[in-house]
PDB file of C-alpha atoms in Angstrom:
ATOM      1  CA  UNK A 285     -21.835  -7.746  -0.072  1.00  0.00           C
ATOM      2  CA  UNK A 286     -21.626  -3.974  -0.276  1.00  0.00           C
ATOM      3  CA  UNK A 287     -18.156  -2.468  -0.321  1.00  0.00           C
ATOM      4  CA  UNK A 288     -16.664   0.272   1.795  1.00  0.00           C
ATOM      5  CA  UNK A 289     -18.547   3.530   1.393  1.00  0.00           C
ATOM      6  CA  UNK A 290     -17.310   7.019   2.132  1.00  0.00           C
ATOM      7  CA  UNK A 291     -19.224  10.265   2.328  1.00  0.00           C
ATOM      8  CA  UNK A 292     -19.027  12.851   1.055  1.00  0.00           C
ATOM      9  CA  UNK A 293     -17.068  12.072  -2.114  1.00  0.00           C
ATOM     10  CA  UNK A 294     -15.980  15.669  -2.654  1.00  0.00           C
ATOM     11  CA  UNK A 295     -15.625  18.570  -0.277  1.00  0.00           C
ATOM     12  CA  UNK A 296     -14.418  22.146  -0.517  1.00  0.00           C
ATOM     13  CA  UNK A 297     -13.499  24.032   2.643  1.00  0.00           C
ATOM     14  CA  UNK A 298     -11.560  27.150   3.522  1.00  0.00           C
ATOM     15  CA  UNK A 299      -8.568  27.506   5.788  1.00  0.00           C
ATOM     16  CA  UNK A 300      -9.413  27.436   9.461  1.00  0.00           C
ATOM     17  CA  UNK A 301     -12.610  25.463   9.051  1.00  0.00           C
ATOM     18  CA  UNK A 302     -13.097  21.930  10.281  1.00  0.00           C
ATOM     19  CA  UNK A 303     -14.360  18.895   8.412  1.00  0.00           C
ATOM     20  CA  UNK A 304     -15.825  15.496   9.264  1.00  0.00           C
ATOM     21  CA  UNK A 305     -15.553  12.553   6.892  1.00  0.00           C
ATOM     22  CA  UNK A 306     -17.516   9.346   7.248  1.00  0.00           C
ATOM     23  CA  UNK A 307     -16.705   5.738   6.425  1.00  0.00           C
ATOM     24  CA  UNK A 308     -18.952   2.680   6.509  1.00  0.00           C
ATOM     25  CA  UNK A 309     -16.981  -0.577   6.428  1.00  0.00           C
ATOM     26  CA  UNK A 310     -17.940  -3.805   4.757  1.00  0.00           C
ATOM     27  CA  UNK A 311     -20.563  -5.591   6.820  1.00  0.00           C
ATOM     28  CA  UNK A 312     -18.883  -7.713   9.478  1.00  0.00           C
ATOM     29  CA  UNK A 313     -15.576  -5.868   9.287  1.00  0.00           C
ATOM     30  CA  UNK A 314     -14.517  -4.467  12.619  1.00  0.00           C
ATOM     31  CA  UNK A 315     -11.310  -2.678  11.736  1.00  0.00           C
ATOM     32  CA  UNK A 316     -11.235   0.679   9.959  1.00  0.00           C
ATOM     33  CA  UNK A 317      -8.069   2.466   8.923  1.00  0.00           C
ATOM     34  CA  UNK A 318      -7.695   5.942   7.464  1.00  0.00           C
ATOM     35  CA  UNK A 319      -5.095   7.134   4.959  1.00  0.00           C
ATOM     36  CA  UNK A 320      -4.181  10.411   3.329  1.00  0.00           C
ATOM     37  CA  UNK A 321      -3.067  10.353  -0.285  1.00  0.00           C
ATOM     38  CA  UNK A 322      -1.261  13.306  -1.806  1.00  0.00           C
ATOM     39  CA  UNK A 323       0.583  13.457  -5.150  1.00  0.00           C
ATOM     40  CA  UNK A 324       4.018  11.886  -4.866  1.00  0.00           C
ATOM     41  CA  UNK A 325       3.519  10.810  -1.260  1.00  0.00           C
ATOM     42  CA  UNK A 326       1.589   7.631  -1.697  1.00  0.00           C
ATOM     43  CA  UNK A 327      -0.775   6.673   1.077  1.00  0.00           C
ATOM     44  CA  UNK A 328       0.123   7.959   4.513  1.00  0.00           C
ATOM     45  CA  UNK A 329      -1.371   6.094   7.450  1.00  0.00           C
ATOM     46  CA  UNK A 330      -3.498   8.236   9.760  1.00  0.00           C
ATOM     47  CA  UNK A 331      -4.995   5.841  12.300  1.00  0.00           C
ATOM     48  CA  UNK A 332      -6.742   2.541  12.800  1.00  0.00           C
ATOM     49  CA  UNK A 333      -9.805   1.768  14.863  1.00  0.00           C
ATOM     50  CA  UNK A 334     -10.973  -1.595  16.077  1.00  0.00           C
ATOM     51  CA  UNK A 335     -13.991  -2.186  18.297  1.00  0.00           C
ATOM     52  CA  UNK A 336     -14.346   1.555  18.938  1.00  0.00           C
ATOM     53  CA  UNK A 337     -10.740   1.872  20.121  1.00  0.00           C
ATOM     54  CA  UNK A 338      -7.876   3.577  18.368  1.00  0.00           C
ATOM     55  CA  UNK A 339      -5.249   0.885  18.002  1.00  0.00           C
ATOM     56  CA  UNK A 340      -2.599   2.673  16.046  1.00  0.00           C
ATOM     57  CA  UNK A 341      -1.785   6.195  14.952  1.00  0.00           C
ATOM     58  CA  UNK A 342       0.449   7.611  12.236  1.00  0.00           C
ATOM     59  CA  UNK A 343       2.596  10.735  12.326  1.00  0.00           C
ATOM     60  CA  UNK A 344      -0.047  13.375  11.898  1.00  0.00           C
ATOM     61  CA  UNK A 345      -0.740  16.396  14.111  1.00  0.00           C
ATOM     62  CA  UNK A 346      -3.461  16.376  16.723  1.00  0.00           C
ATOM     63  CA  UNK A 347      -5.743  18.325  14.365  1.00  0.00           C
ATOM     64  CA  UNK A 348      -6.493  14.940  12.840  1.00  0.00           C
ATOM     65  CA  UNK A 349      -8.756  12.793  14.974  1.00  0.00           C
ATOM     66  CA  UNK A 350     -11.212   9.996  14.538  1.00  0.00           C
ATOM     67  CA  UNK A 351     -13.643   7.720  16.220  1.00  0.00           C
ATOM     68  CA  UNK A 352     -15.484   4.493  15.630  1.00  0.00           C
ATOM     69  CA  UNK A 353     -19.027   3.672  16.567  1.00  0.00           C
ATOM     70  CA  UNK A 354     -20.497   0.422  17.861  1.00  0.00           C
ATOM     71  CA  UNK A 355     -21.666  -0.493  14.352  1.00  0.00           C
ATOM     72  CA  UNK A 356     -18.027  -0.131  13.161  1.00  0.00           C
ATOM     73  CA  UNK A 357     -18.755   3.006  11.158  1.00  0.00           C
ATOM     74  CA  UNK A 358     -15.981   5.523  11.553  1.00  0.00           C
ATOM     75  CA  UNK A 359     -15.588   9.257  11.273  1.00  0.00           C
ATOM     76  CA  UNK A 360     -12.487  11.320  10.781  1.00  0.00           C
ATOM     77  CA  UNK A 361     -12.249  14.956  11.800  1.00  0.00           C
ATOM     78  CA  UNK A 362      -9.735  17.578  10.772  1.00  0.00           C
ATOM     79  CA  UNK A 363      -9.827  20.864  12.658  1.00  0.00           C
ATOM     80  CA  UNK A 364      -8.292  24.207  11.705  1.00  0.00           C
ATOM     81  CA  UNK A 365      -7.802  23.174   8.105  1.00  0.00           C
ATOM     82  CA  UNK A 366      -4.624  24.146   6.298  1.00  0.00           C
ATOM     83  CA  UNK A 367      -3.972  24.342   2.568  1.00  0.00           C
ATOM     84  CA  UNK A 368      -1.712  21.287   2.856  1.00  0.00           C
ATOM     85  CA  UNK A 369      -4.618  19.184   4.065  1.00  0.00           C
ATOM     86  CA  UNK A 370      -5.955  19.096   0.517  1.00  0.00           C
ATOM     87  CA  UNK A 371      -5.797  15.419  -0.362  1.00  0.00           C
ATOM     88  CA  UNK A 372      -7.713  12.259  -1.039  1.00  0.00           C
ATOM     89  CA  UNK A 373      -8.740  10.635   2.237  1.00  0.00           C
ATOM     90  CA  UNK A 374      -9.223   6.909   2.028  1.00  0.00           C
ATOM     91  CA  UNK A 375     -10.629   4.534   4.537  1.00  0.00           C
ATOM     92  CA  UNK A 376     -10.145   0.792   4.487  1.00  0.00           C
ATOM     93  CA  UNK A 377     -11.807  -1.991   6.412  1.00  0.00           C
ATOM     94  CA  UNK A 378     -10.755  -5.481   7.364  1.00  0.00           C
ATOM     95  CA  UNK A 379     -12.294  -8.293   9.351  1.00  0.00           C
ATOM     96  CA  UNK A 380      -9.924  -8.149  12.268  1.00  0.00           C
ATOM     97  CA  UNK A 381      -7.072  -5.910  13.303  1.00  0.00           C
ATOM     98  CA  UNK A 382      -4.399  -8.505  13.822  1.00  0.00           C
ATOM     99  CA  UNK A 383      -2.680 -10.876  11.470  1.00  0.00           C
ATOM    100  CA  UNK A 384      -2.349 -10.554   7.761  1.00  0.00           C
ATOM    101  CA  UNK A 385      -5.770  -9.300   6.873  1.00  0.00           C
ATOM    102  CA  UNK A 386      -6.319  -7.721   3.506  1.00  0.00           C
ATOM    103  CA  UNK A 387      -7.710  -4.224   3.715  1.00  0.00           C
ATOM    104  CA  UNK A 388     -10.527  -3.184   1.400  1.00  0.00           C
ATOM    105  CA  UNK A 389     -10.637   0.447   0.421  1.00  0.00           C
ATOM    106  CA  UNK A 390     -13.468   2.845  -0.179  1.00  0.00           C
ATOM    107  CA  UNK A 391     -13.469   5.306  -3.107  1.00  0.00           C
ATOM    108  CA  UNK A 392     -12.188   8.133  -0.931  1.00  0.00           C
ATOM    109  CA  UNK A 393     -13.208  11.676  -0.100  1.00  0.00           C
ATOM    110  CA  UNK A 394     -11.416  14.352  -2.058  1.00  0.00           C
ATOM    111  CA  UNK A 395     -10.925  17.409   0.136  1.00  0.00           C
ATOM    112  CA  UNK A 396      -9.910  20.753  -1.287  1.00  0.00           C
ATOM    113  CA  UNK A 397      -8.903  23.482   1.142  1.00  0.00           C
ATOM    114  CA  UNK A 398      -8.932  27.015  -0.266  1.00  0.00           C
TER     115      UNK A 398
ATOM    116  CA  UNK B 186      12.066   8.434   6.095  1.00  0.00           C
ATOM    117  CA  UNK B 187      10.299   6.211   3.565  1.00  0.00           C
ATOM    118  CA  UNK B 188      10.332   2.599   4.705  1.00  0.00           C
ATOM    119  CA  UNK B 189       8.764   1.391   1.465  1.00  0.00           C
ATOM    120  CA  UNK B 190      10.093   2.840  -1.761  1.00  0.00           C
ATOM    121  CA  UNK B 191       8.938   2.642  -5.326  1.00  0.00           C
ATOM    122  CA  UNK B 192      11.672   4.416  -7.192  1.00  0.00           C
ATOM    123  CA  UNK B 193       9.989   4.435 -10.593  1.00  0.00           C
ATOM    124  CA  UNK B 194       7.083   6.864 -10.666  1.00  0.00           C
ATOM    125  CA  UNK B 195       6.034   5.645 -14.101  1.00  0.00           C
ATOM    126  CA  UNK B 196       6.451   2.717 -16.473  1.00  0.00           C
ATOM    127  CA  UNK B 197       5.266   2.205 -20.067  1.00  0.00           C
ATOM    128  CA  UNK B 198       4.972  -1.235 -21.603  1.00  0.00           C
ATOM    129  CA  UNK B 199       3.663  -2.560 -24.889  1.00  0.00           C
ATOM    130  CA  UNK B 200       0.544  -4.717 -24.770  1.00  0.00           C
ATOM    131  CA  UNK B 201       1.402  -8.409 -24.544  1.00  0.00           C
ATOM    132  CA  UNK B 202       4.815  -7.771 -22.986  1.00  0.00           C
ATOM    133  CA  UNK B 203       5.857  -8.235 -19.377  1.00  0.00           C
ATOM    134  CA  UNK B 204       5.456  -5.419 -16.873  1.00  0.00           C
ATOM    135  CA  UNK B 205       7.838  -5.462 -13.921  1.00  0.00           C
ATOM    136  CA  UNK B 206       7.148  -3.134 -11.022  1.00  0.00           C
ATOM    137  CA  UNK B 207       9.709  -2.877  -8.261  1.00  0.00           C
ATOM    138  CA  UNK B 208       9.579  -2.071  -4.592  1.00  0.00           C
ATOM    139  CA  UNK B 209      12.278  -1.805  -1.915  1.00  0.00           C
ATOM    140  CA  UNK B 210      11.865  -1.704   1.839  1.00  0.00           C
ATOM    141  CA  UNK B 211      14.123  -0.901   4.742  1.00  0.00           C
ATOM    142  CA  UNK B 212      12.335  -2.332   7.779  1.00  0.00           C
ATOM    143  CA  UNK B 213      13.364  -5.929   8.395  1.00  0.00           C
ATOM    144  CA  UNK B 214      10.328  -6.361  10.679  1.00  0.00           C
ATOM    145  CA  UNK B 215       7.972  -6.344   7.700  1.00  0.00           C
ATOM    146  CA  UNK B 216       6.715  -9.879   7.163  1.00  0.00           C
ATOM    147  CA  UNK B 217       3.817  -9.507   4.776  1.00  0.00           C
ATOM    148  CA  UNK B 218       3.654  -7.623   1.522  1.00  0.00           C
ATOM    149  CA  UNK B 219       0.798  -6.620  -0.726  1.00  0.00           C
ATOM    150  CA  UNK B 220       0.246  -5.000  -4.075  1.00  0.00           C
ATOM    151  CA  UNK B 221      -2.707  -2.738  -4.717  1.00  0.00           C
ATOM    152  CA  UNK B 222      -3.938  -1.291  -7.983  1.00  0.00           C
ATOM    153  CA  UNK B 223      -5.651   2.073  -8.159  1.00  0.00           C
ATOM    154  CA  UNK B 224      -7.685   3.571 -10.965  1.00  0.00           C
ATOM    155  CA  UNK B 225      -8.508   7.307 -10.970  1.00  0.00           C
ATOM    156  CA  UNK B 226     -11.479   8.263  -8.781  1.00  0.00           C
ATOM    157  CA  UNK B 227     -11.486   4.826  -7.113  1.00  0.00           C
ATOM    158  CA  UNK B 228      -9.929   3.441  -3.967  1.00  0.00           C
ATOM    159  CA  UNK B 229      -7.026   0.971  -4.207  1.00  0.00           C
ATOM    160  CA  UNK B 230      -8.020  -2.629  -4.841  1.00  0.00           C
ATOM    161  CA  UNK B 231      -6.082  -5.578  -3.532  1.00  0.00           C
ATOM    162  CA  UNK B 232      -4.147  -7.466  -6.182  1.00  0.00           C
ATOM    163  CA  UNK B 233      -1.826 -10.035  -4.659  1.00  0.00           C
ATOM    164  CA  UNK B 234       0.154 -10.630  -1.495  1.00  0.00           C
ATOM    165  CA  UNK B 235       3.097 -12.624  -0.247  1.00  0.00           C
ATOM    166  CA  UNK B 236       4.268 -13.741   3.140  1.00  0.00           C
ATOM    167  CA  UNK B 237       7.920 -13.416   4.078  1.00  0.00           C
ATOM    168  CA  UNK B 238       8.179 -17.197   4.377  1.00  0.00           C
ATOM    169  CA  UNK B 239       7.724 -17.459   0.624  1.00  0.00           C
ATOM    170  CA  UNK B 240       9.710 -16.072  -2.263  1.00  0.00           C
ATOM    171  CA  UNK B 241       7.054 -16.278  -4.933  1.00  0.00           C
ATOM    172  CA  UNK B 242       3.285 -16.130  -5.218  1.00  0.00           C
ATOM    173  CA  UNK B 243       1.360 -16.436  -8.433  1.00  0.00           C
ATOM    174  CA  UNK B 244      -2.224 -15.569  -9.320  1.00  0.00           C
ATOM    175  CA  UNK B 245      -3.098 -15.764 -12.989  1.00  0.00           C
ATOM    176  CA  UNK B 246      -1.164 -13.125 -14.884  1.00  0.00           C
ATOM    177  CA  UNK B 247       0.260 -11.656 -11.672  1.00  0.00           C
ATOM    178  CA  UNK B 248       3.323 -12.950  -9.861  1.00  0.00           C
ATOM    179  CA  UNK B 249       5.018 -11.365  -6.889  1.00  0.00           C
ATOM    180  CA  UNK B 250       8.632 -12.177  -6.065  1.00  0.00           C
ATOM    181  CA  UNK B 251      10.236 -11.475  -2.712  1.00  0.00           C
ATOM    182  CA  UNK B 252      13.983 -11.268  -2.108  1.00  0.00           C
ATOM    183  CA  UNK B 253      14.322 -10.862   1.634  1.00  0.00           C
ATOM    184  CA  UNK B 254      18.094 -10.571   1.675  1.00  0.00           C
ATOM    185  CA  UNK B 255      17.875  -7.645  -0.736  1.00  0.00           C
ATOM    186  CA  UNK B 256      14.692  -6.293   0.893  1.00  0.00           C
ATOM    187  CA  UNK B 257      13.169  -6.141  -2.545  1.00  0.00           C
ATOM    188  CA  UNK B 258       9.938  -7.280  -4.088  1.00  0.00           C
ATOM    189  CA  UNK B 259       8.618  -7.099  -7.590  1.00  0.00           C
ATOM    190  CA  UNK B 260       5.314  -7.574  -9.355  1.00  0.00           C
ATOM    191  CA  UNK B 261       5.316  -9.213 -12.766  1.00  0.00           C
ATOM    192  CA  UNK B 262       2.323  -8.912 -15.068  1.00  0.00           C
ATOM    193  CA  UNK B 263       2.353 -11.253 -18.050  1.00  0.00           C
ATOM    194  CA  UNK B 264       0.971 -10.575 -20.563  1.00  0.00           C
ATOM    195  CA  UNK B 265       0.233  -6.911 -19.953  1.00  0.00           C
ATOM    196  CA  UNK B 266      -3.145  -5.612 -21.096  1.00  0.00           C
ATOM    197  CA  UNK B 267      -4.370  -2.036 -21.625  1.00  0.00           C
ATOM    198  CA  UNK B 268      -6.800  -2.514 -18.717  1.00  0.00           C
ATOM    199  CA  UNK B 269      -3.802  -2.959 -16.436  1.00  0.00           C
ATOM    200  CA  UNK B 270      -2.991   0.732 -16.839  1.00  0.00           C
ATOM    201  CA  UNK B 271      -3.268   2.111 -13.307  1.00  0.00           C
ATOM    202  CA  UNK B 272      -1.184   3.203 -10.349  1.00  0.00           C
ATOM    203  CA  UNK B 273       0.332   0.272  -8.486  1.00  0.00           C
ATOM    204  CA  UNK B 274       1.193   0.569  -4.809  1.00  0.00           C
ATOM    205  CA  UNK B 275       3.249  -1.895  -2.863  1.00  0.00           C
ATOM    206  CA  UNK B 276       2.607  -2.102   0.857  1.00  0.00           C
ATOM    207  CA  UNK B 277       4.220  -3.841   3.791  1.00  0.00           C
ATOM    208  CA  UNK B 278       2.930  -5.000   7.164  1.00  0.00           C
ATOM    209  CA  UNK B 279       4.995  -5.265  10.311  1.00  0.00           C
ATOM    210  CA  UNK B 280       4.655  -8.014  12.884  1.00  0.00           C
ATOM    211  CA  UNK B 281       4.804  -5.866  16.007  1.00  0.00           C
ATOM    212  CA  UNK B 282       2.240  -7.505  18.266  1.00  0.00           C
ATOM    213  CA  UNK B 283      -1.375  -6.568  17.727  1.00  0.00           C
ATOM    214  CA  UNK B 284      -0.772  -3.160  16.162  1.00  0.00           C
ATOM    215  CA  UNK B 285      -1.095  -3.636  12.450  1.00  0.00           C
ATOM    216  CA  UNK B 286      -0.191  -0.934   9.999  1.00  0.00           C
ATOM    217  CA  UNK B 287       0.135  -0.933   6.261  1.00  0.00           C
ATOM    218  CA  UNK B 288       3.043   1.143   5.029  1.00  0.00           C
ATOM    219  CA  UNK B 289       2.672   2.106   1.389  1.00  0.00           C
ATOM    220  CA  UNK B 290       5.119   3.094  -1.284  1.00  0.00           C
ATOM    221  CA  UNK B 291       4.496   6.199  -3.360  1.00  0.00           C
ATOM    222  CA  UNK B 292       3.158   4.239  -6.331  1.00  0.00           C
ATOM    223  CA  UNK B 293       4.129   3.538  -9.931  1.00  0.00           C
ATOM    224  CA  UNK B 294       1.925   4.626 -12.814  1.00  0.00           C
ATOM    225  CA  UNK B 295       1.803   1.763 -15.308  1.00  0.00           C
ATOM    226  CA  UNK B 296       0.716   2.541 -18.853  1.00  0.00           C
ATOM    227  CA  UNK B 297       0.137  -0.378 -21.197  1.00  0.00           C
ATOM    228  CA  UNK B 298       0.214   0.774 -24.785  1.00  0.00           C
ATOM    229  CA  UNK B 299      -2.024  -0.991 -27.328  1.00  0.00           C
TER     230      UNK B 299
END
């Protein structure tokens, strides 16, 4: 079974621009979560989608948004980019959104904002 | 306010010895804990987990111990191998209804010296 895939793998943008990142979950997985990883901060939870609905949201500004499609693929959008948005963005999928499901991570998209 | 803390950013261990990675948490609502391993340029991969109803879970060379009264968990790797060199994240899951969220620590870089 193919793993979680994320595109693009690397991205360079300038301040003020917007960016869209894509995540394809493992086949059959219906939950997709997004995380931001920066040095020394670990993984910060952005949001989780399940069956096209946002179920949970972390403490990030409204510039960060996402959506999930009927095939469970998810996109994340960041508008009006700031230098501090430079990070590794990881998505993870799991079968269901409740319970103690293990999340499986993609390789991430490394975003550099200049 | 970090609810999951890994106070040691790095740890070096000789090959064949035991590696002990520690993690503390503050939220008593967490009832499921996981350890992930992350190599550079890859997403985190699930290693081992433990439910709060247990105090120990073992899988091959990896054992996780949970001390609920101290809100502390640890990952033991015996014997350590050079291929274990990676960043290790502990994560915790709360049991608040259907909203599931993984809260990660900031990670510990383990280096196993040959």
